[in-house]
């Protein structure tokens, strides 16, 4: 059996309970060495074989999994964050299926969630943005033209941009060309939740300069959009006293002032 496990964004205790249980039971662990925190590997049992996939081809990874499967061993394929985001797991699953290797996926905390926690940020602020665009600049992996940064920027929603910290000049000009103003609030989170995490909050126009000053060229997420300022939002309807939900009756009281407050913008 092969378990594809999300290791979380970095901090060793941000793996799920299920992921940890699987890791502890594994006979073979193949981990994404460039981004998985090696501290997590201390959880493996004695005698567990540990391979770093950063030095392997897909063929080698599959070969190791197949070999382990023949011996009846448990393999954990440990990916950074959640495997569904830029995890290159589809090809692994297809190869495994062809070889009759059973597999299962255990989700993890993606780095975009880790970064939000570090930034103390809610990406979806009422009246500011209700959408999060997860994307990247084209690199060795191409991005379809219809998904250009420029076209997403036109929505002026919250954007979380992966795999692009080394291309901030191009990224910034695409975001500006798409419709974000130069003063749009932005942030860079380097190694979110790792001990060496770095956070920069700035205006979009200063992204490149500040990242350069901090020497950040990889393992970072860029967050852009008005939500990054965390101001100017409307109070959530879900927790408003007069709003009834399946779980809570509306409270009747309240004077004019309170009503006023409910519809007032918060944070400005
Ligand atoms: N599956 C992963 C993403 C893998 S792609 C996830 O869910 O997070 C690798 C990219 O993710 C990096 O280039 C960087 O942009 C981002 N990344 C991964 N871990 C990160 C972290 N701890 N802090 C900031 N960015 C991170």
PDB file of C-alpha atoms and ligand atoms in Angstrom:
ATOM      1  CA  UNK A   1       0.000   0.000   0.000  1.00  0.00           C
ATOM      2  CA  UNK A   2       1.209   3.487  -0.827  1.00  0.00           C
ATOM      3  CA  UNK A   3      -0.014   6.471   1.131  1.00  0.00           C
ATOM      4  CA  UNK A   4       0.410   9.862  -0.487  1.00  0.00           C
ATOM      5  CA  UNK A   5       0.634  12.122   2.540  1.00  0.00           C
ATOM      6  CA  UNK A   6       0.637  15.903   2.859  1.00  0.00           C
ATOM      7  CA  UNK A   7       3.370  16.836   5.325  1.00  0.00           C
ATOM      8  CA  UNK A   8       2.062  20.349   5.940  1.00  0.00           C
ATOM      9  CA  UNK A   9       3.775  23.666   5.243  1.00  0.00           C
ATOM     10  CA  UNK A  10       6.892  23.199   7.351  1.00  0.00           C
ATOM     11  CA  UNK A  11       6.418  23.187  11.117  1.00  0.00           C
ATOM     12  CA  UNK A  12       6.800  19.564  12.111  1.00  0.00           C
ATOM     13  CA  UNK A  13       3.585  19.514  14.151  1.00  0.00           C
ATOM     14  CA  UNK A  14       1.444  20.716  11.259  1.00  0.00           C
ATOM     15  CA  UNK A  15       1.052  17.251   9.797  1.00  0.00           C
ATOM     16  CA  UNK A  16      -2.394  15.694  10.389  1.00  0.00           C
ATOM     17  CA  UNK A  17      -2.911  12.984  13.011  1.00  0.00           C
ATOM     18  CA  UNK A  18      -3.648  10.548  10.217  1.00  0.00           C
ATOM     19  CA  UNK A  19      -0.523  11.558   8.337  1.00  0.00           C
ATOM     20  CA  UNK A  20       1.576  11.076  11.461  1.00  0.00           C
ATOM     21  CA  UNK A  21       0.055   7.670  12.139  1.00  0.00           C
ATOM     22  CA  UNK A  22       0.839   6.591   8.578  1.00  0.00           C
ATOM     23  CA  UNK A  23       4.363   7.986   8.782  1.00  0.00           C
ATOM     24  CA  UNK A  24       4.981   6.035  11.981  1.00  0.00           C
ATOM     25  CA  UNK A  25       3.788   2.831  10.330  1.00  0.00           C
ATOM     26  CA  UNK A  26       5.822   3.204   7.119  1.00  0.00           C
ATOM     27  CA  UNK A  27       8.566   0.803   6.025  1.00  0.00           C
ATOM     28  CA  UNK A  28       9.600   3.131   3.208  1.00  0.00           C
ATOM     29  CA  UNK A  29       9.301   6.922   3.110  1.00  0.00           C
ATOM     30  CA  UNK A  30       9.950   8.853  -0.085  1.00  0.00           C
ATOM     31  CA  UNK A  31       9.869  12.535   0.833  1.00  0.00           C
ATOM     32  CA  UNK A  32      10.064  15.710  -1.216  1.00  0.00           C
ATOM     33  CA  UNK A  33      13.439  16.749   0.145  1.00  0.00           C
ATOM     34  CA  UNK A  34      13.420  20.286  -1.152  1.00  0.00           C
ATOM     35  CA  UNK A  35      10.464  21.346   1.009  1.00  0.00           C
ATOM     36  CA  UNK A  36       9.484  18.749   3.612  1.00  0.00           C
ATOM     37  CA  UNK A  37      10.915  19.536   7.031  1.00  0.00           C
ATOM     38  CA  UNK A  38      13.357  16.684   7.788  1.00  0.00           C
ATOM     39  CA  UNK A  39      12.456  16.931  11.499  1.00  0.00           C
ATOM     40  CA  UNK A  40       9.205  15.135  10.632  1.00  0.00           C
ATOM     41  CA  UNK A  41      11.231  12.096   9.565  1.00  0.00           C
ATOM     42  CA  UNK A  42      12.244  11.499  13.191  1.00  0.00           C
ATOM     43  CA  UNK A  43       8.763  10.065  13.586  1.00  0.00           C
ATOM     44  CA  UNK A  44       9.547   7.073  11.363  1.00  0.00           C
ATOM     45  CA  UNK A  45      10.041   3.684  12.963  1.00  0.00           C
ATOM     46  CA  UNK A  46      13.411   2.025  13.348  1.00  0.00           C
ATOM     47  CA  UNK A  47      14.580   0.383  10.165  1.00  0.00           C
ATOM     48  CA  UNK A  48      12.387   2.555   7.956  1.00  0.00           C
ATOM     49  CA  UNK A  49      14.072   3.254   4.638  1.00  0.00           C
ATOM     50  CA  UNK A  50      14.080   6.959   3.780  1.00  0.00           C
ATOM     51  CA  UNK A  51      14.604   8.307   0.272  1.00  0.00           C
ATOM     52  CA  UNK A  52      14.744  11.902  -0.892  1.00  0.00           C
ATOM     53  CA  UNK A  53      12.738  12.300  -4.080  1.00  0.00           C
ATOM     54  CA  UNK A  54      14.539  15.542  -4.946  1.00  0.00           C
ATOM     55  CA  UNK A  55      17.355  13.320  -6.233  1.00  0.00           C
ATOM     56  CA  UNK A  56      15.102  10.847  -8.040  1.00  0.00           C
ATOM     57  CA  UNK A  57      13.173  10.622 -11.295  1.00  0.00           C
ATOM     58  CA  UNK A  58       9.523   9.594 -11.401  1.00  0.00           C
ATOM     59  CA  UNK A  59      10.675   6.246 -12.788  1.00  0.00           C
ATOM     60  CA  UNK A  60      12.926   5.677  -9.782  1.00  0.00           C
ATOM     61  CA  UNK A  61      10.180   6.685  -7.354  1.00  0.00           C
ATOM     62  CA  UNK A  62       7.744   4.251  -8.952  1.00  0.00           C
ATOM     63  CA  UNK A  63      10.360   1.518  -9.063  1.00  0.00           C
ATOM     64  CA  UNK A  64      10.943   1.852  -5.305  1.00  0.00           C
ATOM     65  CA  UNK A  65       7.211   1.811  -4.614  1.00  0.00           C
ATOM     66  CA  UNK A  66       6.701  -1.258  -6.781  1.00  0.00           C
ATOM     67  CA  UNK A  67       9.565  -3.039  -5.108  1.00  0.00           C
ATOM     68  CA  UNK A  68       8.179  -2.247  -1.640  1.00  0.00           C
ATOM     69  CA  UNK A  69       4.724  -3.376  -2.720  1.00  0.00           C
ATOM     70  CA  UNK A  70       6.072  -6.738  -3.855  1.00  0.00           C
ATOM     71  CA  UNK A  71       7.524  -7.208  -0.369  1.00  0.00           C
ATOM     72  CA  UNK A  72       4.203  -6.282   1.238  1.00  0.00           C
ATOM     73  CA  UNK A  73       5.619  -3.110   2.782  1.00  0.00           C
ATOM     74  CA  UNK A  74       3.893   0.164   3.601  1.00  0.00           C
ATOM     75  CA  UNK A  75       5.167   3.173   1.674  1.00  0.00           C
ATOM     76  CA  UNK A  76       4.550   6.805   2.541  1.00  0.00           C
ATOM     77  CA  UNK A  77       5.115   9.287  -0.258  1.00  0.00           C
ATOM     78  CA  UNK A  78       5.509  12.503   1.667  1.00  0.00           C
ATOM     79  CA  UNK A  79       4.677  15.716  -0.168  1.00  0.00           C
ATOM     80  CA  UNK A  80       4.923  19.271   1.052  1.00  0.00           C
ATOM     81  CA  UNK A  81       1.764  21.122   2.077  1.00  0.00           C
ATOM     82  CA  UNK A  82      -1.202  19.388   0.538  1.00  0.00           C
ATOM     83  CA  UNK A  83      -0.458  17.056  -2.356  1.00  0.00           C
ATOM     84  CA  UNK A  84      -3.281  18.489  -4.501  1.00  0.00           C
ATOM     85  CA  UNK A  85      -1.449  21.778  -5.081  1.00  0.00           C
ATOM     86  CA  UNK A  86       1.496  21.502  -7.502  1.00  0.00           C
ATOM     87  CA  UNK A  87       2.186  18.039  -6.099  1.00  0.00           C
ATOM     88  CA  UNK A  88       2.686  16.176  -9.397  1.00  0.00           C
ATOM     89  CA  UNK A  89       0.683  13.309  -7.904  1.00  0.00           C
ATOM     90  CA  UNK A  90      -1.564  12.571 -10.894  1.00  0.00           C
ATOM     91  CA  UNK A  91       1.290  10.962 -12.826  1.00  0.00           C
ATOM     92  CA  UNK A  92       2.287   8.903  -9.780  1.00  0.00           C
ATOM     93  CA  UNK A  93      -1.268   7.672  -9.313  1.00  0.00           C
ATOM     94  CA  UNK A  94      -1.618   6.754 -12.968  1.00  0.00           C
ATOM     95  CA  UNK A  95       1.609   4.776 -12.908  1.00  0.00           C
ATOM     96  CA  UNK A  96       0.563   3.044  -9.703  1.00  0.00           C
ATOM     97  CA  UNK A  97      -2.814   2.153 -11.118  1.00  0.00           C
ATOM     98  CA  UNK A  98      -1.132   0.634 -14.197  1.00  0.00           C
ATOM     99  CA  UNK A  99       1.007  -1.496 -11.901  1.00  0.00           C
ATOM    100  CA  UNK A 100      -1.845  -2.473  -9.570  1.00  0.00           C
ATOM    101  CA  UNK A 101      -0.274  -0.723  -6.614  1.00  0.00           C
ATOM    102  CA  UNK A 102      -3.074   0.345  -4.264  1.00  0.00           C
ATOM    103  CA  UNK A 103      -2.845   3.883  -2.940  1.00  0.00           C
ATOM    104  CA  UNK A 104      -4.690   6.400  -0.830  1.00  0.00           C
ATOM    105  CA  UNK A 105      -4.274  10.120  -0.246  1.00  0.00           C
ATOM    106  CA  UNK A 106      -4.013  11.772   3.155  1.00  0.00           C
ATOM    107  CA  UNK A 107      -4.454  15.559   2.887  1.00  0.00           C
ATOM    108  CA  UNK A 108      -2.189  18.116   4.523  1.00  0.00           C
ATOM    109  CA  UNK A 109      -2.143  21.778   5.446  1.00  0.00           C
ATOM    110  CA  UNK A 110      -1.167  23.663   2.325  1.00  0.00           C
ATOM    111  CA  UNK A 111       1.409  26.428   2.593  1.00  0.00           C
ATOM    112  CA  UNK A 112      -1.205  28.956   1.502  1.00  0.00           C
ATOM    113  CA  UNK A 113      -3.062  28.164   4.728  1.00  0.00           C
ATOM    114  CA  UNK A 114       0.163  28.234   6.735  1.00  0.00           C
ATOM    115  CA  UNK A 115       0.987  31.634   5.245  1.00  0.00           C
ATOM    116  CA  UNK A 116      -2.457  33.008   6.093  1.00  0.00           C
ATOM    117  CA  UNK A 117      -2.004  31.895   9.696  1.00  0.00           C
ATOM    118  CA  UNK A 118       1.427  33.525   9.881  1.00  0.00           C
ATOM    119  CA  UNK A 119       0.006  36.711   8.392  1.00  0.00           C
ATOM    120  CA  UNK A 120      -3.051  36.490  10.691  1.00  0.00           C
ATOM    121  CA  UNK A 121      -5.055  36.958   7.550  1.00  0.00           C
ATOM    122  CA  UNK A 122      -8.531  36.015   6.372  1.00  0.00           C
ATOM    123  CA  UNK A 123      -8.334  35.790   2.596  1.00  0.00           C
ATOM    124  CA  UNK A 124     -12.104  36.073   2.166  1.00  0.00           C
ATOM    125  CA  UNK A 125     -13.202  39.308   3.803  1.00  0.00           C
ATOM    126  CA  UNK A 126     -16.860  40.265   3.269  1.00  0.00           C
ATOM    127  CA  UNK A 127     -17.129  43.195   0.827  1.00  0.00           C
ATOM    128  CA  UNK A 128     -13.400  43.046   0.066  1.00  0.00           C
ATOM    129  CA  UNK A 129     -12.941  39.698  -1.631  1.00  0.00           C
ATOM    130  CA  UNK A 130     -14.769  36.409  -1.517  1.00  0.00           C
ATOM    131  CA  UNK A 131     -12.437  34.505  -3.777  1.00  0.00           C
ATOM    132  CA  UNK A 132      -8.881  33.250  -3.586  1.00  0.00           C
ATOM    133  CA  UNK A 133      -6.951  32.667  -6.778  1.00  0.00           C
ATOM    134  CA  UNK A 134      -4.155  30.159  -6.391  1.00  0.00           C
ATOM    135  CA  UNK A 135      -1.785  30.398  -9.280  1.00  0.00           C
ATOM    136  CA  UNK A 136       1.823  30.719 -10.387  1.00  0.00           C
ATOM    137  CA  UNK A 137       3.995  32.300 -13.023  1.00  0.00           C
ATOM    138  CA  UNK A 138       4.947  30.005 -15.863  1.00  0.00           C
ATOM    139  CA  UNK A 139       8.277  28.286 -15.289  1.00  0.00           C
ATOM    140  CA  UNK A 140       9.446  24.966 -16.667  1.00  0.00           C
ATOM    141  CA  UNK A 141       5.788  24.034 -16.270  1.00  0.00           C
ATOM    142  CA  UNK A 142       3.774  26.201 -18.597  1.00  0.00           C
ATOM    143  CA  UNK A 143       0.590  27.971 -17.556  1.00  0.00           C
ATOM    144  CA  UNK A 144      -2.288  28.018 -20.077  1.00  0.00           C
ATOM    145  CA  UNK A 145      -2.574  31.467 -21.676  1.00  0.00           C
ATOM    146  CA  UNK A 146      -6.167  31.884 -20.492  1.00  0.00           C
ATOM    147  CA  UNK A 147      -4.847  31.621 -16.910  1.00  0.00           C
ATOM    148  CA  UNK A 148      -2.346  34.440 -17.173  1.00  0.00           C
ATOM    149  CA  UNK A 149      -1.599  36.412 -13.999  1.00  0.00           C
ATOM    150  CA  UNK A 150      -2.814  39.459 -15.873  1.00  0.00           C
ATOM    151  CA  UNK A 151      -6.235  37.943 -16.522  1.00  0.00           C
ATOM    152  CA  UNK A 152      -6.688  36.866 -12.900  1.00  0.00           C
ATOM    153  CA  UNK A 153      -5.499  40.253 -11.668  1.00  0.00           C
ATOM    154  CA  UNK A 154      -8.415  41.844 -13.513  1.00  0.00           C
ATOM    155  CA  UNK A 155     -10.739  40.339 -10.869  1.00  0.00           C
ATOM    156  CA  UNK A 156      -8.833  42.073  -8.072  1.00  0.00           C
ATOM    157  CA  UNK A 157      -9.649  39.154  -5.799  1.00  0.00           C
ATOM    158  CA  UNK A 158      -7.168  37.817  -3.262  1.00  0.00           C
ATOM    159  CA  UNK A 159      -4.322  36.085  -5.088  1.00  0.00           C
ATOM    160  CA  UNK A 160      -1.861  33.637  -3.608  1.00  0.00           C
ATOM    161  CA  UNK A 161       0.989  33.055  -5.980  1.00  0.00           C
ATOM    162  CA  UNK A 162       3.154  29.964  -5.701  1.00  0.00           C
ATOM    163  CA  UNK A 163       6.501  29.116  -7.314  1.00  0.00           C
ATOM    164  CA  UNK A 164       7.194  32.666  -8.433  1.00  0.00           C
ATOM    165  CA  UNK A 165       9.441  34.287  -5.813  1.00  0.00           C
ATOM    166  CA  UNK A 166      12.321  34.280  -8.295  1.00  0.00           C
ATOM    167  CA  UNK A 167      10.304  36.219 -10.884  1.00  0.00           C
ATOM    168  CA  UNK A 168       8.989  39.151  -8.912  1.00  0.00           C
ATOM    169  CA  UNK A 169       9.787  41.768 -11.528  1.00  0.00           C
ATOM    170  CA  UNK A 170       7.725  39.998 -14.186  1.00  0.00           C
ATOM    171  CA  UNK A 171       5.068  39.059 -11.662  1.00  0.00           C
ATOM    172  CA  UNK A 172       4.625  42.637 -10.498  1.00  0.00           C
ATOM    173  CA  UNK A 173       4.343  44.005 -14.004  1.00  0.00           C
ATOM    174  CA  UNK A 174       1.743  41.355 -14.890  1.00  0.00           C
ATOM    175  CA  UNK A 175      -0.284  42.170 -11.771  1.00  0.00           C
ATOM    176  CA  UNK A 176      -0.138  45.884 -12.560  1.00  0.00           C
ATOM    177  CA  UNK A 177      -1.038  45.298 -16.189  1.00  0.00           C
ATOM    178  CA  UNK A 178      -4.030  43.242 -15.064  1.00  0.00           C
ATOM    179  CA  UNK A 179      -5.546  45.960 -12.954  1.00  0.00           C
ATOM    180  CA  UNK A 180      -4.130  46.016  -9.439  1.00  0.00           C
ATOM    181  CA  UNK A 181      -2.962  49.492  -8.471  1.00  0.00           C
ATOM    182  CA  UNK A 182       0.675  50.019  -7.398  1.00  0.00           C
ATOM    183  CA  UNK A 183      -0.478  50.640  -3.815  1.00  0.00           C
ATOM    184  CA  UNK A 184      -2.401  47.362  -3.606  1.00  0.00           C
ATOM    185  CA  UNK A 185      -1.531  45.662  -0.317  1.00  0.00           C
ATOM    186  CA  UNK A 186       0.739  42.644  -0.707  1.00  0.00           C
ATOM    187  CA  UNK A 187       2.823  40.276   1.374  1.00  0.00           C
ATOM    188  CA  UNK A 188       5.632  37.803   0.903  1.00  0.00           C
ATOM    189  CA  UNK A 189       5.862  34.869   3.265  1.00  0.00           C
ATOM    190  CA  UNK A 190       9.127  32.975   3.121  1.00  0.00           C
ATOM    191  CA  UNK A 191       9.090  29.479   4.638  1.00  0.00           C
ATOM    192  CA  UNK A 192       5.760  29.950   6.367  1.00  0.00           C
ATOM    193  CA  UNK A 193       5.620  28.110   9.725  1.00  0.00           C
ATOM    194  CA  UNK A 194       9.309  27.100   9.589  1.00  0.00           C
ATOM    195  CA  UNK A 195      11.585  28.485  12.338  1.00  0.00           C
ATOM    196  CA  UNK A 196      13.296  30.682   9.717  1.00  0.00           C
ATOM    197  CA  UNK A 197      10.025  32.153   8.430  1.00  0.00           C
ATOM    198  CA  UNK A 198      10.178  35.734   7.139  1.00  0.00           C
ATOM    199  CA  UNK A 199       7.235  38.016   6.472  1.00  0.00           C
ATOM    200  CA  UNK A 200       7.223  41.186   4.410  1.00  0.00           C
ATOM    201  CA  UNK A 201       4.113  43.318   4.143  1.00  0.00           C
ATOM    202  CA  UNK A 202       4.231  46.045   1.538  1.00  0.00           C
ATOM    203  CA  UNK A 203       2.563  47.694  -1.415  1.00  0.00           C
ATOM    204  CA  UNK A 204       2.603  45.761  -4.664  1.00  0.00           C
ATOM    205  CA  UNK A 205       5.083  48.185  -6.227  1.00  0.00           C
ATOM    206  CA  UNK A 206       7.682  47.416  -3.524  1.00  0.00           C
ATOM    207  CA  UNK A 207       7.505  43.611  -3.655  1.00  0.00           C
ATOM    208  CA  UNK A 208      10.558  43.020  -5.771  1.00  0.00           C
ATOM    209  CA  UNK A 209      12.822  45.518  -4.008  1.00  0.00           C
ATOM    210  CA  UNK A 210      11.978  44.288  -0.513  1.00  0.00           C
ATOM    211  CA  UNK A 211      12.299  40.613  -1.421  1.00  0.00           C
ATOM    212  CA  UNK A 212      15.713  41.369  -2.899  1.00  0.00           C
ATOM    213  CA  UNK A 213      16.762  43.175   0.268  1.00  0.00           C
ATOM    214  CA  UNK A 214      15.794  40.105   2.305  1.00  0.00           C
ATOM    215  CA  UNK A 215      17.429  37.732  -0.193  1.00  0.00           C
ATOM    216  CA  UNK A 216      14.172  35.865  -0.849  1.00  0.00           C
ATOM    217  CA  UNK A 217      14.186  34.036  -4.174  1.00  0.00           C
ATOM    218  CA  UNK A 218      12.351  30.782  -3.407  1.00  0.00           C
ATOM    219  CA  UNK A 219      10.143  28.880  -0.962  1.00  0.00           C
ATOM    220  CA  UNK A 220       7.867  31.865  -0.646  1.00  0.00           C
ATOM    221  CA  UNK A 221       4.284  32.767  -1.359  1.00  0.00           C
ATOM    222  CA  UNK A 222       3.121  36.117  -2.619  1.00  0.00           C
ATOM    223  CA  UNK A 223      -0.250  37.359  -1.400  1.00  0.00           C
ATOM    224  CA  UNK A 224      -1.821  40.268  -3.260  1.00  0.00           C
ATOM    225  CA  UNK A 225      -5.162  42.018  -3.048  1.00  0.00           C
ATOM    226  CA  UNK A 226      -7.102  44.443  -0.934  1.00  0.00           C
ATOM    227  CA  UNK A 227      -7.753  41.650   1.567  1.00  0.00           C
ATOM    228  CA  UNK A 228      -4.048  41.741   2.442  1.00  0.00           C
ATOM    229  CA  UNK A 229      -4.637  45.016   4.309  1.00  0.00           C
ATOM    230  CA  UNK A 230      -7.347  43.316   6.403  1.00  0.00           C
ATOM    231  CA  UNK A 231      -9.385  46.512   6.640  1.00  0.00           C
ATOM    232  CA  UNK A 232     -12.528  47.918   5.101  1.00  0.00           C
ATOM    233  CA  UNK A 233     -14.582  44.766   5.485  1.00  0.00           C
ATOM    234  CA  UNK A 234     -18.180  44.292   6.543  1.00  0.00           C
ATOM    235  CA  UNK A 235     -19.062  42.272   9.574  1.00  0.00           C
ATOM    236  CA  UNK A 236     -19.949  38.662   8.735  1.00  0.00           C
ATOM    237  CA  UNK A 237     -23.677  37.966   8.530  1.00  0.00           C
ATOM    238  CA  UNK A 238     -23.199  34.547  10.058  1.00  0.00           C
ATOM    239  CA  UNK A 239     -22.419  35.937  13.507  1.00  0.00           C
ATOM    240  CA  UNK A 240     -24.731  38.960  13.352  1.00  0.00           C
ATOM    241  CA  UNK A 241     -27.290  38.922  16.219  1.00  0.00           C
ATOM    242  CA  UNK A 242     -30.296  39.371  13.934  1.00  0.00           C
ATOM    243  CA  UNK A 243     -29.215  36.660  11.515  1.00  0.00           C
ATOM    244  CA  UNK A 244     -30.761  33.255  12.117  1.00  0.00           C
ATOM    245  CA  UNK A 245     -29.015  30.049  11.248  1.00  0.00           C
ATOM    246  CA  UNK A 246     -29.849  26.404  11.516  1.00  0.00           C
ATOM    247  CA  UNK A 247     -27.969  26.418  14.813  1.00  0.00           C
ATOM    248  CA  UNK A 248     -28.934  29.736  16.386  1.00  0.00           C
ATOM    249  CA  UNK A 249     -32.068  31.832  16.709  1.00  0.00           C
ATOM    250  CA  UNK A 250     -31.849  35.566  15.965  1.00  0.00           C
ATOM    251  CA  UNK A 251     -31.660  37.752  19.061  1.00  0.00           C
ATOM    252  CA  UNK A 252     -34.403  40.372  18.977  1.00  0.00           C
ATOM    253  CA  UNK A 253     -32.912  43.208  21.079  1.00  0.00           C
ATOM    254  CA  UNK A 254     -30.548  45.948  20.103  1.00  0.00           C
ATOM    255  CA  UNK A 255     -30.972  49.652  19.726  1.00  0.00           C
ATOM    256  CA  UNK A 256     -30.459  51.901  16.771  1.00  0.00           C
ATOM    257  CA  UNK A 257     -26.768  52.290  17.490  1.00  0.00           C
ATOM    258  CA  UNK A 258     -26.238  48.595  17.344  1.00  0.00           C
ATOM    259  CA  UNK A 259     -28.063  48.347  14.034  1.00  0.00           C
ATOM    260  CA  UNK A 260     -25.967  51.137  12.704  1.00  0.00           C
ATOM    261  CA  UNK A 261     -22.854  49.302  13.769  1.00  0.00           C
ATOM    262  CA  UNK A 262     -23.923  46.133  11.978  1.00  0.00           C
ATOM    263  CA  UNK A 263     -23.944  47.765   8.613  1.00  0.00           C
ATOM    264  CA  UNK A 264     -20.937  49.969   9.198  1.00  0.00           C
ATOM    265  CA  UNK A 265     -17.665  49.098   7.643  1.00  0.00           C
ATOM    266  CA  UNK A 266     -15.161  47.813  10.096  1.00  0.00           C
ATOM    267  CA  UNK A 267     -11.497  48.576  10.177  1.00  0.00           C
ATOM    268  CA  UNK A 268     -11.414  51.937   8.474  1.00  0.00           C
TER     269      UNK A 268
HETATM  270  N1  LIG B   1       1.885  21.257  -2.278  1.00  0.00           N
HETATM  271  C1  LIG B   1       2.519  22.439  -1.745  1.00  0.00           C
HETATM  272  C2  LIG B   1       3.056  23.349  -2.822  1.00  0.00           C
HETATM  273  C3  LIG B   1       4.212  22.741  -3.606  1.00  0.00           C
HETATM  274  S1  LIG B   1       4.838  23.813  -4.824  1.00  0.00           S
HETATM  275  C4  LIG B   1       1.537  23.168  -0.826  1.00  0.00           C
HETATM  276  O1  LIG B   1       0.375  22.764  -0.717  1.00  0.00           O
HETATM  277  O2  LIG B   1       1.952  24.130  -0.199  1.00  0.00           O
HETATM  278  C5  LIG B   1       6.187  24.548  -4.008  1.00  0.00           C
HETATM  279  C6  LIG B   1       5.918  26.007  -3.739  1.00  0.00           C
HETATM  280  O3  LIG B   1       5.031  26.116  -2.659  1.00  0.00           O
HETATM  281  C7  LIG B   1       7.123  26.836  -3.342  1.00  0.00           C
HETATM  282  O4  LIG B   1       7.826  27.293  -4.452  1.00  0.00           O
HETATM  283  C8  LIG B   1       6.482  27.977  -2.605  1.00  0.00           C
HETATM  284  O5  LIG B   1       5.926  28.909  -3.510  1.00  0.00           O
HETATM  285  C9  LIG B   1       5.333  27.267  -1.924  1.00  0.00           C
HETATM  286  N2  LIG B   1       5.653  26.851  -0.547  1.00  0.00           N
HETATM  287  C10 LIG B   1       5.730  25.597  -0.070  1.00  0.00           C
HETATM  288  N3  LIG B   1       5.962  25.607   1.262  1.00  0.00           N
HETATM  289  C11 LIG B   1       6.021  26.904   1.617  1.00  0.00           C
HETATM  290  C12 LIG B   1       6.181  27.585   2.854  1.00  0.00           C
HETATM  291  N4  LIG B   1       6.345  26.917   4.006  1.00  0.00           N
HETATM  292  N5  LIG B   1       6.170  28.936   2.848  1.00  0.00           N
HETATM  293  C13 LIG B   1       5.981  29.628   1.713  1.00  0.00           C
HETATM  294  N6  LIG B   1       5.813  29.046   0.514  1.00  0.00           N
HETATM  295  C14 LIG B   1       5.824  27.701   0.471  1.00  0.00           C
END
